[in-house]
XYZ file of C-alpha atoms in Angstrom:
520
model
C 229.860 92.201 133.241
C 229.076 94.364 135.898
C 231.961 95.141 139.127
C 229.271 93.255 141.904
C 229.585 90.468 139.157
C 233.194 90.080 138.801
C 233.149 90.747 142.839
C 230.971 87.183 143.246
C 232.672 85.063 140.912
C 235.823 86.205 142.029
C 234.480 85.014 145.274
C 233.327 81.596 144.134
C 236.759 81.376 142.206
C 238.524 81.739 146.046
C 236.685 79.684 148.295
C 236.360 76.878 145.651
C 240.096 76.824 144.939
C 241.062 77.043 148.806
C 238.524 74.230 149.841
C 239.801 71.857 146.929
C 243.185 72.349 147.918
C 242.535 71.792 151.234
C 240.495 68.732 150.421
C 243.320 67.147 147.733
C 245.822 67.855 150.784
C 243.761 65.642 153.572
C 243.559 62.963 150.902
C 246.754 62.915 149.704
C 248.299 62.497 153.451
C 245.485 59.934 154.287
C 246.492 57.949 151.170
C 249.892 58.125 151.879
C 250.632 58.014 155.223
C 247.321 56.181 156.493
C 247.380 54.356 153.835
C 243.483 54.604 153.382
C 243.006 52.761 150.305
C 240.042 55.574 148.848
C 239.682 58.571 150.523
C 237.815 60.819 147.992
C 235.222 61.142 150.330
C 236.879 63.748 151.448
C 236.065 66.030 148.472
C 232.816 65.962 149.417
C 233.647 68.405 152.217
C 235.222 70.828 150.119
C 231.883 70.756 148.205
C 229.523 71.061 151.051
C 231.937 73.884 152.008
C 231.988 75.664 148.678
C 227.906 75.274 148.288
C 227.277 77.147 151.793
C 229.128 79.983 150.883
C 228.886 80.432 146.985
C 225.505 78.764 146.295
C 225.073 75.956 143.841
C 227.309 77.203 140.969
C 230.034 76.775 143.606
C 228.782 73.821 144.279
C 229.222 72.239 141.023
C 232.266 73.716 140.446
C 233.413 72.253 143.303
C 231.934 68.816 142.398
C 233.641 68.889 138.969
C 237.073 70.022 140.111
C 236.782 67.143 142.870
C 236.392 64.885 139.969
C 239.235 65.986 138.297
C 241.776 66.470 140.728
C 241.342 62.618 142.272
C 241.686 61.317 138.537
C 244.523 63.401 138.217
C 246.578 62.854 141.338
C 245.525 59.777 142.493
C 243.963 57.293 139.827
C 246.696 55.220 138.017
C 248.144 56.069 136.030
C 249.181 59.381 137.580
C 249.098 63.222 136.879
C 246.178 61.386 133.754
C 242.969 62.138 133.111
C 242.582 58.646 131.745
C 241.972 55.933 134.087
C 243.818 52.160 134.112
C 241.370 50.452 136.583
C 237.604 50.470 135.686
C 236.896 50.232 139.540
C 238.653 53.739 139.717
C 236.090 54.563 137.301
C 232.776 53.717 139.347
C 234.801 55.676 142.269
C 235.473 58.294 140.276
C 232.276 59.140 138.573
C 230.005 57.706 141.771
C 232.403 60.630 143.433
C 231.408 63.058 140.970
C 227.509 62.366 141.178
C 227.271 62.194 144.933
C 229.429 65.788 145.023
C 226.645 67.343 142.782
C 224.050 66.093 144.884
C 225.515 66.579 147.698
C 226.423 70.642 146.694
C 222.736 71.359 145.561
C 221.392 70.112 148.838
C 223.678 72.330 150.409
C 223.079 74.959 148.028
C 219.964 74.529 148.164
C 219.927 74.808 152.642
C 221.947 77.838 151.867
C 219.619 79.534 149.720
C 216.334 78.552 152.460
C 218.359 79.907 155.020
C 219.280 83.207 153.535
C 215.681 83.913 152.295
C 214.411 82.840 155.639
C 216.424 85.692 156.683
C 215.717 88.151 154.088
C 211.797 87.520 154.973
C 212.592 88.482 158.815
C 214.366 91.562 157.666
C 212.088 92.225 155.623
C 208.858 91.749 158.564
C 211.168 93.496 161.020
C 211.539 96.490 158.742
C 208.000 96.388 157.361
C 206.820 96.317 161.023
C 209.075 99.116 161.941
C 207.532 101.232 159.369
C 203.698 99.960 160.430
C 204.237 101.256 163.851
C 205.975 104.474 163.399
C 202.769 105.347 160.837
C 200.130 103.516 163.217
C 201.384 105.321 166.677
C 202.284 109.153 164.483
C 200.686 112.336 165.700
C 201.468 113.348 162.349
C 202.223 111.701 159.176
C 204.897 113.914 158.099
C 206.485 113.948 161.221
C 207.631 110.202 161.214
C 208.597 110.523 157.474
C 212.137 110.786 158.646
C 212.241 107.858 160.473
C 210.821 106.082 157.688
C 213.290 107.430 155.377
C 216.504 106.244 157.663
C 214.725 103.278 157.905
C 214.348 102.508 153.573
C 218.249 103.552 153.560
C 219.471 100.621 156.013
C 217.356 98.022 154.934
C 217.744 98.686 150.973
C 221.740 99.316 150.842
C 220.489 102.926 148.981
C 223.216 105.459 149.275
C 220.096 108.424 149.556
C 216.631 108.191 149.973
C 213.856 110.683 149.948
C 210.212 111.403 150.208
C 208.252 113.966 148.137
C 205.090 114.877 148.184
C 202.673 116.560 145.671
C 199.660 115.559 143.239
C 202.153 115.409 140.221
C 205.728 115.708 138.979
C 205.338 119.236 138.838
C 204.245 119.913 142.676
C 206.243 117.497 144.015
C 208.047 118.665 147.110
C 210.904 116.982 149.395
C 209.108 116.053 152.653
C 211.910 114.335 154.219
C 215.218 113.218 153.390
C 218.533 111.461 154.643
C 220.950 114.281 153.529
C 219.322 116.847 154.805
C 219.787 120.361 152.908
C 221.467 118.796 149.875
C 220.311 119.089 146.061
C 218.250 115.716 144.775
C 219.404 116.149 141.117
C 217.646 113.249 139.563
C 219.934 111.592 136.524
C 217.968 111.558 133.290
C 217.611 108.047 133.043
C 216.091 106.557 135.983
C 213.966 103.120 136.925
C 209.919 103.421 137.724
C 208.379 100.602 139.740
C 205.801 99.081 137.452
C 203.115 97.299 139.951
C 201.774 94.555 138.148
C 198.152 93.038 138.178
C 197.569 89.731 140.934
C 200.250 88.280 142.745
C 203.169 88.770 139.713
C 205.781 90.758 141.224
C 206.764 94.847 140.374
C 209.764 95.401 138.420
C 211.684 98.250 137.715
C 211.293 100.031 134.013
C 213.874 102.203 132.762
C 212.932 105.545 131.782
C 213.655 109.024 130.233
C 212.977 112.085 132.811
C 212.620 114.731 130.186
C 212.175 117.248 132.888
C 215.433 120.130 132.335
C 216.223 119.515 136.311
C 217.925 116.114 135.313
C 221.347 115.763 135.275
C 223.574 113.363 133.281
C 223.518 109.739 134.998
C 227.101 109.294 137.020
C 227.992 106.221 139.205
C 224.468 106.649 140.723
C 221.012 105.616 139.311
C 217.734 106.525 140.399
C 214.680 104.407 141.671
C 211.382 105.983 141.996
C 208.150 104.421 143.487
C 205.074 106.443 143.446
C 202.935 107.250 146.429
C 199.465 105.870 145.597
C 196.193 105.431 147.230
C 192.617 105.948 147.292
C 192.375 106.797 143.831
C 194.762 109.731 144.156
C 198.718 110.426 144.018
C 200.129 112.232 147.051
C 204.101 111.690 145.902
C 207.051 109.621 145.614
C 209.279 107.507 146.973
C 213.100 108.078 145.867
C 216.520 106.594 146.128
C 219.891 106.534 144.874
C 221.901 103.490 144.030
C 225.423 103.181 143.073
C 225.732 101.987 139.201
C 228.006 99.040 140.287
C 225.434 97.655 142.704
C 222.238 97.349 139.966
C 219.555 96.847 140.442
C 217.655 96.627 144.062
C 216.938 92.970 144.705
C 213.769 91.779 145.518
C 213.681 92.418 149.254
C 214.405 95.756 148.713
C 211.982 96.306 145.819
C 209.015 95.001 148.567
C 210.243 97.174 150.876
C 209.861 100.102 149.109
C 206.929 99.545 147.669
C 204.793 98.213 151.037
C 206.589 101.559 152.754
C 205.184 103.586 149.159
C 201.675 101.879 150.174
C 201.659 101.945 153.652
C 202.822 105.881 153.597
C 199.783 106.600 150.984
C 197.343 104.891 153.324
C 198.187 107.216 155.982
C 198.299 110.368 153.689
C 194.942 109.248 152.541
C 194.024 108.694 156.188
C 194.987 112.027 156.875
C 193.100 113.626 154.041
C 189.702 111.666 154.978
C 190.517 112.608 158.777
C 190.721 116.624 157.474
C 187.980 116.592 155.542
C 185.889 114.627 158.007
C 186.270 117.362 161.009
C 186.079 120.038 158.283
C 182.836 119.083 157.693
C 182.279 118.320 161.460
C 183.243 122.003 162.169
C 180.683 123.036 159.511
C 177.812 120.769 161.220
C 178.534 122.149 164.619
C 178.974 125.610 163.215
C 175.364 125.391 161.454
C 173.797 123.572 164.578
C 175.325 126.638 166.871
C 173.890 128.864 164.503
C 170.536 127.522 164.074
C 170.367 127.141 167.912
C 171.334 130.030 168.465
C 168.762 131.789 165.810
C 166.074 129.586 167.423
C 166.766 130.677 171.332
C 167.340 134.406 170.723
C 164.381 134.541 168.692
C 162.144 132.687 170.977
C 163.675 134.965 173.836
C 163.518 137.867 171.925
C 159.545 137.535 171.255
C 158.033 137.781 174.742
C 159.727 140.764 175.900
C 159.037 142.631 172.898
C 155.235 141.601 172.632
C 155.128 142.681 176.166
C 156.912 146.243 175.371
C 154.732 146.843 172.975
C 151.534 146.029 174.588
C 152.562 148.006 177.536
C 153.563 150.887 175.233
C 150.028 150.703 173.482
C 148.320 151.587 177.293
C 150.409 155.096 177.346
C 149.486 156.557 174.323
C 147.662 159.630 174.844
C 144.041 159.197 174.916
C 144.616 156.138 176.851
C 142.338 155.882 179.524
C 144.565 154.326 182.601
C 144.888 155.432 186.443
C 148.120 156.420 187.184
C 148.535 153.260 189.231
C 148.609 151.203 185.922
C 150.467 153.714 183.810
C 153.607 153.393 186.419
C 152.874 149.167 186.111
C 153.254 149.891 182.294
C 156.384 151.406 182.841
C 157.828 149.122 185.028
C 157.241 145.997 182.582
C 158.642 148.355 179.976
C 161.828 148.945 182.072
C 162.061 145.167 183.565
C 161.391 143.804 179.764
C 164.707 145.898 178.771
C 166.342 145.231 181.481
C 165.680 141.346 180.223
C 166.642 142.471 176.371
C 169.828 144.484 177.799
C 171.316 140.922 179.500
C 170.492 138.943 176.777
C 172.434 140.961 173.986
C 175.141 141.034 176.593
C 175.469 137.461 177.474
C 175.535 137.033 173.370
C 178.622 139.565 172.963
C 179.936 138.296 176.084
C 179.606 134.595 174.690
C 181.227 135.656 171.108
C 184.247 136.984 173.023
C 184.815 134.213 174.599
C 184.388 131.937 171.779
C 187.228 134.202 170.284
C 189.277 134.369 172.923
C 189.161 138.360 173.334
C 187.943 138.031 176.901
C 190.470 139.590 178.876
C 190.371 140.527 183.053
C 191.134 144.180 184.503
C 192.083 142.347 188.143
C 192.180 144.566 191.263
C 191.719 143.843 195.113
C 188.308 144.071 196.521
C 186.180 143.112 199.504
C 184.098 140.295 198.495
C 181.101 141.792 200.756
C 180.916 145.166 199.004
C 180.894 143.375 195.625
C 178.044 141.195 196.241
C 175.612 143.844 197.914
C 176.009 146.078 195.246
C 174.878 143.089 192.660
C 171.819 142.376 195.079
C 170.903 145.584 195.693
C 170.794 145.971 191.737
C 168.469 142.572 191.680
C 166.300 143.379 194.181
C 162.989 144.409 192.561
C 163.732 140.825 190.741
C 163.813 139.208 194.129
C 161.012 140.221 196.027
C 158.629 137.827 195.487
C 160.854 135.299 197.509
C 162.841 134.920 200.507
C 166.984 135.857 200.200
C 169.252 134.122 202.813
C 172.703 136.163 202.695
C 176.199 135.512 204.738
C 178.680 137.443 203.801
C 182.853 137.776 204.441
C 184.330 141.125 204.804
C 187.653 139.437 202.904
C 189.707 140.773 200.266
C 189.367 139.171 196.691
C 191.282 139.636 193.077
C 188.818 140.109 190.296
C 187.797 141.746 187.321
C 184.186 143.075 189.674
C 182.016 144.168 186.292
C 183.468 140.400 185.519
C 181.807 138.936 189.316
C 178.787 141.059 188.466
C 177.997 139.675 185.685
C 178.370 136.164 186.706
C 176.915 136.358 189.745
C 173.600 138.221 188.202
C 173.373 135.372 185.158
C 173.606 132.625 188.192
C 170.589 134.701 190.244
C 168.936 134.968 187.454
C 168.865 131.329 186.322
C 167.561 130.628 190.109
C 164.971 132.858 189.625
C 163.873 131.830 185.860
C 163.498 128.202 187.141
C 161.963 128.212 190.209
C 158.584 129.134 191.472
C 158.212 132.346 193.042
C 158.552 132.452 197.014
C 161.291 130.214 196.466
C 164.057 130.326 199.025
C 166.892 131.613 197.559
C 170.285 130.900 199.910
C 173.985 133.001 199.286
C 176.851 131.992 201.446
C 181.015 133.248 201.118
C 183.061 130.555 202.876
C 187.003 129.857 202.489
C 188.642 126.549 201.382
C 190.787 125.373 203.824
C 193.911 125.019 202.446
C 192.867 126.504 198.978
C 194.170 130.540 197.471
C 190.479 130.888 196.947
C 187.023 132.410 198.428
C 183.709 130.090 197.805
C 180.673 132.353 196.353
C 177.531 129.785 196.822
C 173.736 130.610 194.947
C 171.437 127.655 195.733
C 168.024 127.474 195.660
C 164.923 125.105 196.868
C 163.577 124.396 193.999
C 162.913 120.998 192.311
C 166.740 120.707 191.175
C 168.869 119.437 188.345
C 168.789 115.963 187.398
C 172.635 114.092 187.962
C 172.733 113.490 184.147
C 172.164 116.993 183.354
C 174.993 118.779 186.404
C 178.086 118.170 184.048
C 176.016 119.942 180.952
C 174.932 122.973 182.285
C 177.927 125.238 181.512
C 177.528 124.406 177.723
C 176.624 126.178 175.056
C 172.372 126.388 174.504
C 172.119 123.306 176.904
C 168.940 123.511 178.478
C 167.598 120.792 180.687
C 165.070 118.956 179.263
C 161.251 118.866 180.479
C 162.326 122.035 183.164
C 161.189 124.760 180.863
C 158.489 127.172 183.074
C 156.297 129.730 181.230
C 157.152 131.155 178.281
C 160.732 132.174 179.041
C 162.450 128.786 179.041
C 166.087 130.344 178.646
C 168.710 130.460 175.937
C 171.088 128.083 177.647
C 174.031 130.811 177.270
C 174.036 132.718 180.966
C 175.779 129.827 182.771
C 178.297 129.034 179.892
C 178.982 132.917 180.128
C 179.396 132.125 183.689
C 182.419 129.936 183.222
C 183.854 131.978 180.659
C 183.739 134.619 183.023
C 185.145 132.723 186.192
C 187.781 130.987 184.615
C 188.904 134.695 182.602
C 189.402 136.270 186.137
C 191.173 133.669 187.684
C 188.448 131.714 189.374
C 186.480 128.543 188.695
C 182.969 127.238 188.928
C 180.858 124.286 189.202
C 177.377 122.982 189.410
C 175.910 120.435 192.268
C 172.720 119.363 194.515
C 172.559 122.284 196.960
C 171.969 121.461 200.690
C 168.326 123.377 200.201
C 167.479 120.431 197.868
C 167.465 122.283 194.790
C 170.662 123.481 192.580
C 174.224 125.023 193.660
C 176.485 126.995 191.797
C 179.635 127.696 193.520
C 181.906 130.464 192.562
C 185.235 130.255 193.677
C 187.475 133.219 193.579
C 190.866 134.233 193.864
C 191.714 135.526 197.392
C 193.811 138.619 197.762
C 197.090 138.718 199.267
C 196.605 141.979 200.433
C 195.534 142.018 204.134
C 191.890 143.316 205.297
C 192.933 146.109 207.894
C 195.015 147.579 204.862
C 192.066 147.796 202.647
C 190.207 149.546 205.638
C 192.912 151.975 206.134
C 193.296 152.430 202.320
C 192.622 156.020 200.969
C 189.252 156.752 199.554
């Protein structure tokens, strides 16, 4: 017999020996100095007593030694087991039944009552466990938690989690004695799961693996990680050899915490592969997008180059008036080809985060002439409205000029021509920051579409004009650009009825009459 067995009975042995003394005590001085003519009623309170704290054996122990001791001490004749008056006998044995009864009721409320309790402990725990893994970030981050938890609730003196596809791989995820060495003992106990609702139980086995150690006063319990078809680990535990085997409650938990940990693993695994292949879908659409805009792009201007090349070959019979318009389509189509390749290597260094700012102190004026004078043959089929600050700003300017030409430039692909185009500099009251303003008055941007227009290839539908609808990459260059040197920019209805794009940029803390009366 095992030490927790010898521990119980030498409880039951206790507590039935003090409550039937105590009982043979009251009944003695009731019969004696009372003078209650039968008071082995009383014994049924050392019964009741014995049955709430040791369970029914106790109880029938108790019931039995009740029996005994009354015949013995106070049946005629005394210090007997035999009996002189057959009424003693009806009191006697009626005594004896009504003690059984009366202990396996008890017993029996005893026994509700404590696995009434076990199945709370058991919810709370279970619950416990369901929220840490419901609520995680990251499955292996509440293993720990889960792990403390198993140790409490199971009376294990160690318990561990590792993970891996077989016995081989496995590795220690998380574990209650941190830094120590989980030398399993060869023979250890394997939670067999059994088919319906018949309940797991633990199978003895043979770990012929040369890691295992000789068992001590510990034994090992292992529950495997399972779920979704596939093995992601194991649940482990040590046990002290005197304790056996876990009981029921403890067997439940561990394997509901082995379950519930395997559905989130699994989760996990589905969740991975799922924005894997999301990445690859968005990857492919970017690329076929892209492919498809660049290449549509990319075939006007070079049908028009080469057309405009074929009219200066020699031999060609053209007035010098329509040579130089050859030219100029020649130069404005390259111009066109030069952006585009740089908004695309602009775009892929943003993507990659390699964008990064030179930042130096400029008037904000001087900046955006120099852009407009650079745009102006683009321009001058329609009106430009231009008011201008002479105040200092702190930007990357190839950066500005580069923004500010892809935002001119999608004004100019998407309106008519003698559209008004309107630029404005303003301050924000109470903001570090200077507000650069392109609007047009032009049909505008539908509501739906504002928040869109800074992403990638988003072009808004049924506003395509000509042949050149766009590649939907200058304004998402735009905010790349903006927010790498410091500054921000949106999209709204302009006050000329047609779209705004402000530019706000980092004032300068650098005063404007020191700029003037800076060198050079």
């Amino acid at each position: 017999m095992r030490q927790i067995d010898r521990h119980r009975v030498g409880i039951l042995v206790s507590v039935t020996a003090l409550s039937l003394a105590g009982a043979t005590i009251a009944v003695g001085l009731l019969e004696t100095y009372v003078a209650v003519p039968n008071a082995s009623i009383v014994y049924l309170a050392a019964v009741v007593a014995t049955a709430i704290v040791s369970g029914l054996p106790g109880a029938i122990v108790a019931a039995v030694g009740s029996f005994l001791l009354y015949d013995f001490f106070f049946t005629e004749p005394h210090y007997t087991l035999t009996i002189k008056d057959p009424g003693e006998w009806l009191s006697v044995i009626l005594l004896l039944f009504v003690g059984i009864v009366v202990g396996q009721l008890a017993a029996l409320q005893r026994s509700r009552t404590e696995i009434a309790r076990a199945r709370e402990r058991e919810a709370r725990t279970l619950f416990q466990i369901s929220r840490e893994l419901v609520t995680r970030d990251s499955t292996f981050a509440v293993l720990p938690t889960v792990v403390e938890t198993l140790r409490a609730e199971t009376d294990m003196t160690r318990v561990w989690i590792s993970l891996g596809a077989d016995d081989a791989s496995e590795r220690i995820a998380a574990d209650t004695e941190l830094g120590a060495r989980a030398a399993v003992p060869a023979l250890q106990f394997v939670l067999r799961r059994m088919p319906g609702d018949e309940p797991a139980h633990w199978v003895r086995v043979h770990q012929p693996s040369g890691r295992a150690r000789p068992g001590g006063r510990v034994e090992a319990f292992r529950v495997r990680i399972v779920a979704g078809g596939g093995t992601f680990g194991s649940i482990w535990a040590f046990r002290d050899r005197a304790r056996g085997e876990p009981d029921r409650t403890a067997t439940r938990l561990m394997a509901a915490a082995a379950d519930q940990i395997g559905q989130a693993l699994a989760h996990d695994r589905l969740a991975a592969e799922s924005q894997a292949a999301e990445i690859a879908r968005q990857s492919d659409e970017l690329k076929s997008a892209l492919l498809q805009s660049v290449s549509h792009d990319l075939r006007t201007p070079l049908a028009t180059i080469r057309a405009a090349a074929g009219t200066l070959r020699p031999g060609a019979s053209l007035s010098p008036e329509d040579q130089r318009e050859s030219a100029d389509a020649i130069d404005r189509e390259v111009e066109y080809l030069n952006r585009l390749v740089t908004n695309l290597l602009d775009l892929s260094r943003i993507e990659a985060g390699a964008l990064r700012a030179e930042r130096d102190v400029f008037e904000l004026d001087d900046l955006v002439e120099q852009t407009l004078e650079r745009l102006r043959p683009r321009l001058a089929d329609r009106p430009v409205e231009v008011t201008l600050l002479d105040l200092p700003v702190e930007i990357d300017p190839i950066f500005l000029d580069s923004a500010l030409t892809n935002v001119i430039d999608n004004a100019i692909k998407h309106t008519p021509s003698h559209t008004l185009v309107r630029i404005t500099v303003g301050e924000l009251p109470g903001e570090p920051f200077l507000r650069l303003t392109v609007e047009d008055a032009g049909e505008g941007v539908p509501l739906e579409s504002i928040s869109k227009l800074f992403e990638k290839f988003y072009r808004v539908p049924g506003r395509q004009r000509g042949s050149r609808s766009g590649t939907g990459i200058g304004l998402a260059v735009v905010r790349g650009l903006m927010e790498a040197t410091g500054g921000r920019v949106r999209a709204r209805k302009g006050d000329l009825g047609g779209l705004a794009v402000d530019l706000d940029l980092p004032m300068a803390a650098v005063p404007v009459d020191l700029l003037a009366r800076a060198p050079g």
